[in-house]
Amino acid sequence: AQSVTQLDSQVPVFEEAPVELRCNYSSSVSVYLFWYVQYPNQGLQLLLKYLSGSTLVKGINGFEAEFNKSQTSFHLRKPSVHISDTAEYFCAVSDLGNTPLVFGKGTRLSVIA
Amino acid sequence: DTGVSQDPRHKITKRGQNVTFRCDPISEHNRLYWYRQTLGQGPEFLTYFQNEAQLEKSRLLSDRFSAERPKGSFSTLEIQRTEQGDSAMYLCASSLGGADTYEQYFGPGTRLTVT
């Protein structure tokens, strides 16, 4: 069965500093990878996705992620964070696409002024 | 495109009562998913539909849980004889099956509290 590990449950970072949120997945077969963001009392919003092709994918709000097949990782990065980026971030994987997602436990990003 | 909507947004019920939640997907989406999210955890898959057919159910979905999508549009999730362990956020998502985008669009969720 698929599994996703988000290595950090909480990441505090100062405003305008860079941030990396780590994600590792278990599957060795072809996978589709996603990062979602959840603001308080809201549903999940897609930040970016990797389906195939270039291993560096760019998403909304200045976020990007790099797919590394050999390390089974899909880390999320942003070069300069804003207060408004404070939220919970979830990494998810699907092995067939358009099928149920398997989520990690989430990383709470807290941006400090 | 009005997005995925869920009703109610919050539900407080006493242990042993039955509850029903509704999800309205994006109108042209034929796939509909239910997930459950507890505090400090990521969403966990419960069940999903393609049109009116229920394609898969998770082992998390005990006999007390039932989901329907009778006309392939909105869906309902019913929990019978609620237990305190059912307290969670119930999330609904929809997607366009067959598309190559694979994006699931999530609703705002229904927060259930069982007292």
Short mmCIF file of C-alpha atoms in Angstrom, two decimals:
data_model
loop_
_atom_site.label_atom_id
_atom_site.label_comp_id
_atom_site.label_asym_id
_atom_site.label_seq_id
_atom_site.Cartn_x
_atom_site.Cartn_y
_atom_site.Cartn_z
CA ALA A 1 0.00 0.00 0.00
CA GLN A 2 1.06 3.52 -0.69
CA SER A 3 2.27 5.71 2.11
CA VAL A 4 3.45 9.29 2.38
CA THR A 5 5.80 10.62 5.02
CA GLN A 6 6.04 14.29 5.80
CA LEU A 7 9.13 14.52 7.90
CA ASP A 8 8.31 17.72 9.76
CA SER A 9 5.05 18.23 11.61
CA GLN A 10 5.77 21.92 12.24
CA VAL A 11 8.05 24.38 10.48
CA PRO A 12 8.46 27.91 11.87
CA VAL A 13 10.18 30.38 9.55
CA PHE A 14 10.70 34.11 9.49
CA GLU A 15 8.96 36.23 6.88
CA GLU A 16 10.91 36.58 3.60
CA ALA A 17 13.09 33.57 4.45
CA PRO A 18 13.15 30.47 2.22
CA VAL A 19 11.37 27.30 3.25
CA GLU A 20 11.41 23.64 2.28
CA LEU A 21 8.72 21.18 3.34
CA ARG A 22 9.79 17.59 2.93
CA CYS A 23 7.78 14.70 1.52
CA ASN A 24 8.73 11.10 0.83
CA TYR A 25 6.52 8.42 -0.66
CA SER A 26 6.73 4.65 -0.62
CA SER A 27 5.75 3.47 -4.06
CA SER A 28 8.35 2.39 -6.59
CA VAL A 29 5.93 2.38 -9.51
CA SER A 30 4.84 5.39 -11.49
CA VAL A 31 3.08 7.86 -9.26
CA TYR A 32 1.28 11.14 -9.46
CA LEU A 33 2.23 13.57 -6.72
CA PHE A 34 0.39 16.56 -5.29
CA TRP A 35 0.80 19.29 -2.71
CA TYR A 36 -2.33 20.77 -1.16
CA VAL A 37 -2.67 23.70 1.25
CA GLN A 38 -5.34 24.03 3.92
CA TYR A 39 -6.08 27.35 5.56
CA PRO A 40 -7.95 27.33 8.89
CA ASN A 41 -11.54 26.16 8.62
CA GLN A 42 -11.27 25.67 4.88
CA GLY A 43 -11.01 22.78 2.46
CA LEU A 44 -7.88 21.80 0.60
CA GLN A 45 -6.55 23.79 -2.33
CA LEU A 46 -4.15 22.37 -4.90
CA LEU A 47 -0.75 24.07 -4.92
CA LEU A 48 0.92 21.98 -7.60
CA LYS A 49 1.14 18.51 -9.09
CA TYR A 50 3.62 16.22 -10.80
CA LEU A 51 2.21 13.87 -13.43
CA SER A 52 5.15 13.39 -15.82
CA GLY A 53 7.82 15.32 -17.68
CA SER A 54 9.98 17.96 -16.05
CA THR A 55 10.89 17.06 -12.51
CA LEU A 56 10.65 20.68 -11.37
CA VAL A 57 7.06 21.80 -11.16
CA LYS A 58 5.83 25.28 -10.41
CA GLY A 59 2.60 26.02 -8.65
CA ILE A 60 0.53 28.85 -7.32
CA ASN A 61 1.65 31.48 -4.81
CA GLY A 62 5.32 31.14 -5.80
CA PHE A 63 5.70 27.52 -4.64
CA GLU A 64 7.64 24.88 -6.54
CA ALA A 65 8.49 21.23 -5.97
CA GLU A 66 11.05 18.81 -7.32
CA PHE A 67 10.29 15.17 -8.07
CA ASN A 68 13.22 12.88 -7.28
CA LYS A 69 12.49 9.30 -8.32
CA SER A 70 15.68 7.78 -6.91
CA GLN A 71 15.03 9.28 -3.50
CA THR A 72 11.22 8.89 -3.76
CA SER A 73 10.85 12.50 -2.68
CA PHE A 74 8.75 15.47 -3.67
CA HIS A 75 9.87 18.40 -1.52
CA LEU A 76 8.04 21.72 -1.63
CA ARG A 77 9.98 24.98 -1.69
CA LYS A 78 9.41 28.70 -1.68
CA PRO A 79 12.29 31.20 -1.88
CA SER A 80 10.60 33.88 0.23
CA VAL A 81 7.58 33.27 2.44
CA HIS A 82 4.86 35.70 3.48
CA ILE A 83 2.68 35.83 6.56
CA SER A 84 -0.22 34.70 4.38
CA ASP A 85 1.55 31.38 3.70
CA THR A 86 0.82 30.30 7.28
CA ALA A 87 -1.25 27.14 6.81
CA GLU A 88 -1.19 23.34 6.84
CA TYR A 89 0.47 21.70 3.84
CA PHE A 90 -0.29 18.16 2.71
CA CYS A 91 1.63 15.96 0.32
CA ALA A 92 -0.43 13.31 -1.49
CA VAL A 93 0.16 10.47 -3.93
CA SER A 94 -1.95 8.52 -6.40
CA ASP A 95 -0.62 5.60 -8.39
CA LEU A 96 -3.20 5.57 -11.14
CA GLY A 97 -4.42 9.13 -11.35
CA ASN A 98 -8.05 10.08 -10.80
CA THR A 99 -8.16 7.58 -7.94
CA PRO A 100 -8.24 8.13 -4.19
CA LEU A 101 -5.33 10.10 -2.84
CA VAL A 102 -3.10 8.95 -0.01
CA PHE A 103 -2.10 11.90 2.14
CA GLY A 104 0.73 12.55 4.54
CA LYS A 105 0.02 13.81 8.04
CA GLY A 106 0.71 17.38 7.07
CA THR A 107 3.22 20.08 7.94
CA ARG A 108 2.12 23.20 9.73
CA LEU A 109 4.01 26.17 8.33
CA SER A 110 4.09 29.17 10.65
CA VAL A 111 5.51 32.36 9.22
CA ILE A 112 6.82 34.75 11.85
CA ALA A 113 6.91 38.50 11.27
CA ASP B 1 -18.07 26.87 -11.65
CA THR B 2 -19.34 27.30 -8.11
CA GLY B 3 -17.00 24.77 -6.54
CA VAL B 4 -17.76 21.82 -4.31
CA SER B 5 -20.26 22.56 -1.56
CA GLN B 6 -21.01 20.63 1.60
CA ASP B 7 -23.88 20.86 4.02
CA PRO B 8 -23.96 21.31 6.94
CA ARG B 9 -20.62 22.94 7.75
CA HIS B 10 -20.89 21.93 11.39
CA LYS B 11 -22.86 19.23 13.14
CA ILE B 12 -23.03 18.46 16.85
CA THR B 13 -24.82 15.28 17.78
CA LYS B 14 -25.18 12.97 20.73
CA ARG B 15 -23.68 9.55 20.74
CA GLY B 16 -26.04 7.01 19.23
CA GLN B 17 -27.80 9.43 16.90
CA ASN B 18 -27.75 9.18 13.12
CA VAL B 19 -26.35 11.97 10.96
CA THR B 20 -26.36 12.64 7.23
CA PHE B 21 -24.08 14.93 5.27
CA ARG B 22 -24.53 16.19 1.74
CA CYS B 23 -21.98 17.00 -0.94
CA ASP B 24 -22.66 18.81 -4.22
CA PRO B 25 -19.75 18.38 -6.63
CA ILE B 26 -18.74 20.62 -9.50
CA SER B 27 -21.49 20.06 -12.03
CA GLU B 28 -19.57 18.35 -14.85
CA HIS B 29 -17.46 16.16 -12.54
CA ASN B 30 -18.35 12.48 -12.64
CA ARG B 31 -16.08 11.34 -9.80
CA LEU B 32 -16.88 12.09 -6.20
CA TYR B 33 -14.75 11.21 -3.16
CA TRP B 34 -15.30 11.21 0.59
CA TYR B 35 -12.40 11.61 3.02
CA ARG B 36 -12.21 11.92 6.80
CA GLN B 37 -9.71 14.13 8.58
CA THR B 38 -9.03 13.96 12.30
CA LEU B 39 -7.04 16.47 14.29
CA GLY B 40 -3.37 16.47 13.39
CA GLN B 41 -3.79 14.00 10.56
CA GLY B 42 -4.07 14.16 6.83
CA PRO B 43 -7.31 13.26 5.07
CA GLU B 44 -8.04 9.53 4.87
CA PHE B 45 -9.99 8.03 2.00
CA LEU B 46 -13.44 6.61 2.79
CA THR B 47 -15.18 5.90 -0.52
CA TYR B 48 -15.64 7.16 -4.05
CA PHE B 49 -18.10 7.13 -6.92
CA GLN B 50 -18.00 7.34 -10.66
CA ASN B 51 -21.39 8.68 -11.63
CA GLU B 52 -23.82 6.70 -9.43
CA ALA B 53 -21.58 3.63 -9.05
CA GLN B 54 -19.64 3.25 -5.80
CA LEU B 55 -16.26 2.03 -7.00
CA GLU B 56 -14.33 1.51 -3.79
CA LYS B 57 -14.79 1.57 -0.04
CA SER B 58 -12.00 1.86 2.49
CA ARG B 59 -11.72 -0.52 5.43
CA LEU B 60 -12.25 2.61 7.51
CA LEU B 61 -15.84 2.60 6.36
CA SER B 62 -17.54 0.45 8.97
CA ASP B 63 -21.04 -0.99 8.58
CA ARG B 64 -22.40 2.10 10.32
CA PHE B 65 -21.36 4.25 7.38
CA SER B 66 -23.21 4.34 4.08
CA ALA B 67 -22.80 6.60 1.09
CA GLU B 68 -24.97 7.13 -1.94
CA ARG B 69 -24.95 9.10 -5.15
CA PRO B 70 -28.34 8.18 -6.56
CA LYS B 71 -28.44 10.26 -9.72
CA GLY B 72 -24.74 10.72 -10.25
CA SER B 73 -24.87 14.29 -9.01
CA PHE B 74 -24.94 15.06 -5.26
CA SER B 75 -23.91 12.49 -2.68
CA THR B 76 -24.89 11.76 0.91
CA LEU B 77 -22.84 10.17 3.66
CA GLU B 78 -24.82 8.73 6.57
CA ILE B 79 -23.40 7.61 9.88
CA GLN B 80 -25.68 5.49 12.03
CA ARG B 81 -25.37 5.13 15.80
CA THR B 82 -22.59 7.71 16.01
CA GLU B 83 -19.67 7.16 18.36
CA GLN B 84 -17.27 9.68 19.84
CA GLY B 85 -14.56 8.31 17.57
CA ASP B 86 -16.57 9.52 14.57
CA SER B 87 -15.78 13.12 15.52
CA ALA B 88 -13.81 14.47 12.57
CA MET B 89 -13.92 16.70 9.52
CA TYR B 90 -15.61 14.98 6.59
CA LEU B 91 -14.31 16.22 3.27
CA CYS B 92 -15.84 15.76 -0.14
CA ALA B 93 -13.94 16.16 -3.40
CA SER B 94 -14.80 15.82 -7.07
CA SER B 95 -12.87 15.33 -10.27
CA LEU B 96 -13.40 14.89 -13.96
CA GLY B 97 -12.73 11.20 -14.56
CA GLY B 98 -10.79 10.47 -17.71
CA ALA B 99 -9.17 13.88 -17.81
CA ASP B 100 -5.41 14.04 -17.68
CA THR B 101 -5.28 16.66 -14.98
CA TYR B 102 -6.18 14.30 -12.10
CA GLU B 103 -6.96 17.24 -9.85
CA GLN B 104 -9.46 16.70 -7.07
CA TYR B 105 -11.37 19.78 -5.98
CA PHE B 106 -12.27 19.81 -2.30
CA GLY B 107 -15.26 21.25 -0.51
CA PRO B 108 -15.00 23.16 2.80
CA GLY B 109 -15.86 20.07 4.84
CA THR B 110 -18.42 19.15 7.48
CA ARG B 111 -17.10 19.16 11.03
CA LEU B 112 -18.82 16.51 13.14
CA THR B 113 -18.69 16.57 16.92
CA VAL B 114 -20.16 13.63 18.79
CA THR B 115 -20.84 14.32 22.46
#
